[in-house]
Short mmCIF file of C-alpha atoms in Angstrom, two decimals:
data_model
loop_
_atom_site.label_atom_id
_atom_site.label_comp_id
_atom_site.label_asym_id
_atom_site.label_seq_id
_atom_site.Cartn_x
_atom_site.Cartn_y
_atom_site.Cartn_z
CA UNK Z 1 -50.37 -9.05 -22.78
CA UNK Z 2 -46.70 -8.31 -21.67
CA UNK Z 3 -46.99 -4.99 -23.69
CA UNK Z 4 -49.97 -4.02 -21.66
CA UNK Z 5 -47.91 -4.78 -18.29
CA UNK Z 6 -44.93 -2.76 -19.79
CA UNK Z 7 -47.58 0.06 -20.44
CA UNK Z 8 -49.10 -0.13 -17.13
CA UNK Z 9 -45.82 -0.21 -15.35
CA UNK Z 10 -44.75 2.90 -17.38
CA UNK Z 11 -47.94 4.82 -16.36
CA UNK Z 12 -47.37 3.87 -12.83
CA UNK Z 13 -43.86 5.11 -12.93
CA UNK Z 14 -44.65 8.48 -14.67
CA UNK Z 15 -47.59 9.05 -12.13
CA UNK Z 16 -45.28 8.40 -9.18
CA UNK Z 17 -42.57 10.56 -10.60
CA UNK Z 18 -44.79 13.58 -11.33
CA UNK Z 19 -46.28 13.29 -7.90
CA UNK Z 20 -42.85 14.14 -6.39
CA UNK Z 21 -43.36 17.85 -6.81
CA UNK Z 22 -46.49 17.73 -4.72
CA UNK Z 23 -44.88 16.31 -1.76
CA UNK Z 24 -44.76 18.73 1.16
CA UNK Z 25 -41.40 20.19 1.93
CA UNK Z 26 -40.85 21.73 5.29
CA UNK Z 27 -39.84 25.64 5.36
CA UNK Z 28 -35.95 25.48 6.17
CA UNK Z 29 -34.39 28.74 7.80
CA UNK Z 30 -30.91 28.71 8.83
CA UNK Z 31 -28.52 31.43 10.42
CA UNK Z 32 -29.10 34.47 12.28
CA UNK Z 33 -32.61 35.89 13.22
CA UNK Z 34 -31.78 39.63 13.64
CA UNK Z 35 -34.41 41.97 15.45
CA UNK Z 36 -34.61 45.15 13.47
CA UNK Z 37 -34.77 47.26 16.55
CA UNK Z 38 -31.43 45.99 17.50
CA UNK Z 39 -29.85 46.20 13.98
CA UNK Z 40 -31.26 50.11 14.08
CA UNK Z 41 -29.25 50.48 17.19
CA UNK Z 42 -25.84 49.66 15.65
CA UNK Z 43 -23.57 52.81 15.94
CA UNK Z 44 -19.83 53.46 14.98
CA UNK Z 45 -17.47 53.05 17.75
CA UNK Z 46 -19.35 50.19 19.36
CA UNK Z 47 -17.15 47.43 20.89
CA UNK Z 48 -17.22 43.94 19.74
CA UNK Z 49 -18.91 42.87 23.15
CA UNK Z 50 -21.46 45.57 22.71
CA UNK Z 51 -22.39 44.33 19.22
CA UNK Z 52 -22.63 40.73 20.55
CA UNK Z 53 -24.91 41.94 23.37
CA UNK Z 54 -27.16 43.76 20.78
CA UNK Z 55 -27.14 41.36 17.75
CA UNK Z 56 -25.52 38.31 18.96
CA UNK Z 57 -22.58 36.16 17.70
CA UNK Z 58 -22.20 36.06 13.79
CA UNK Z 59 -22.85 32.79 11.82
CA UNK Z 60 -19.69 32.99 10.08
CA UNK Z 61 -16.39 33.66 11.81
CA UNK Z 62 -13.58 33.68 9.51
CA UNK Z 63 -10.22 33.53 11.20
CA UNK Z 64 -8.41 34.91 8.15
CA UNK Z 65 -10.76 37.98 8.19
CA UNK Z 66 -11.02 38.92 12.00
CA UNK Z 67 -12.07 42.51 11.14
CA UNK Z 68 -15.42 41.29 9.37
CA UNK Z 69 -18.31 39.41 10.87
CA UNK Z 70 -20.96 38.12 8.72
CA UNK Z 71 -24.55 37.54 10.04
CA UNK Z 72 -25.82 35.06 7.23
CA UNK Z 73 -29.45 33.84 7.06
CA UNK Z 74 -31.29 31.43 4.45
CA UNK Z 75 -34.86 31.07 4.07
CA UNK Z 76 -36.43 28.29 1.81
CA UNK Z 77 -40.08 27.51 1.58
CA UNK Z 78 -41.43 24.63 -0.33
CA UNK Z 79 -39.77 23.75 -3.77
CA UNK Z 80 -38.49 27.43 -4.12
CA UNK Z 81 -34.99 28.38 -4.44
CA UNK Z 82 -33.25 29.52 -0.98
CA UNK Z 83 -33.21 33.15 -0.33
CA UNK Z 84 -29.90 34.46 1.13
CA UNK Z 85 -29.30 37.44 3.18
CA UNK Z 86 -26.02 38.75 4.41
CA UNK Z 87 -25.35 41.52 6.93
CA UNK Z 88 -21.65 42.38 7.11
CA UNK Z 89 -20.08 44.23 10.10
CA UNK Z 90 -16.58 45.51 9.84
CA UNK Z 91 -14.33 46.51 12.85
CA UNK Z 92 -11.42 48.88 13.27
CA UNK Z 93 -9.63 47.07 15.96
CA UNK Z 94 -12.03 46.34 18.41
CA UNK Z 95 -14.59 48.97 17.42
CA UNK Z 96 -17.35 48.97 14.82
CA UNK Z 97 -16.54 50.93 11.63
CA UNK Z 98 -19.21 50.28 9.15
CA UNK Z 99 -21.82 47.75 8.16
CA UNK Z 100 -23.88 46.87 5.19
CA UNK Z 101 -25.96 44.34 3.58
CA UNK Z 102 -29.28 43.04 4.15
CA UNK Z 103 -31.36 40.62 6.43
CA UNK Z 104 -35.04 39.56 7.06
CA UNK Z 105 -36.01 42.47 9.13
CA UNK Z 106 -39.93 42.23 8.46
CA UNK Z 107 -39.86 38.49 8.57
CA UNK Z 108 -37.83 37.72 11.54
CA UNK Z 109 -40.53 38.35 13.89
CA UNK Z 110 -43.14 36.29 12.31
CA UNK Z 111 -40.45 33.71 11.55
CA UNK Z 112 -39.57 33.54 15.37
CA UNK Z 113 -43.28 33.07 16.18
CA UNK Z 114 -43.48 30.35 13.40
CA UNK Z 115 -40.43 28.39 14.21
CA UNK Z 116 -41.16 28.38 18.07
CA UNK Z 117 -44.24 26.10 17.13
CA UNK Z 118 -41.49 23.49 16.21
CA UNK Z 119 -39.64 23.93 19.43
CA UNK Z 120 -36.16 25.08 17.87
CA UNK Z 121 -36.27 28.50 19.38
CA UNK Z 122 -36.42 29.30 23.24
CA UNK Z 123 -40.11 30.54 24.27
CA UNK Z 124 -40.21 33.84 25.63
CA UNK Z 125 -40.75 33.99 29.49
CA UNK Z 126 -43.63 35.80 31.09
CA UNK Z 127 -42.63 38.91 32.68
CA UNK Z 128 -43.43 39.81 36.17
CA UNK Z 129 -42.94 36.20 37.60
#
């Protein structure tokens, strides 16, 4: 009988361990949500204040590289690896000189609506009131 208990314990342990992958994992999104319409309006020569007004403050601000701003966002759904996007802006003095990289342009609107259900994004105000 002791071997039956060990076998039952082993089967139970294996069943519980294999079930861990079936556990729901909430989607995790971190960083800057950038509006495609705003990113499309970026122009060389814009001041830092104009850029902030358009796309917000960067997620990463490096005191050793003040000429560079990184807008980093990560998205992870379920048990998949996180996807990382980075839009980098460079400044010459106080003016925007170039930008490159990627972000989630098509997903940000849908993501914003999805995440507003959880209460961690501000709700849009109705206009005209």
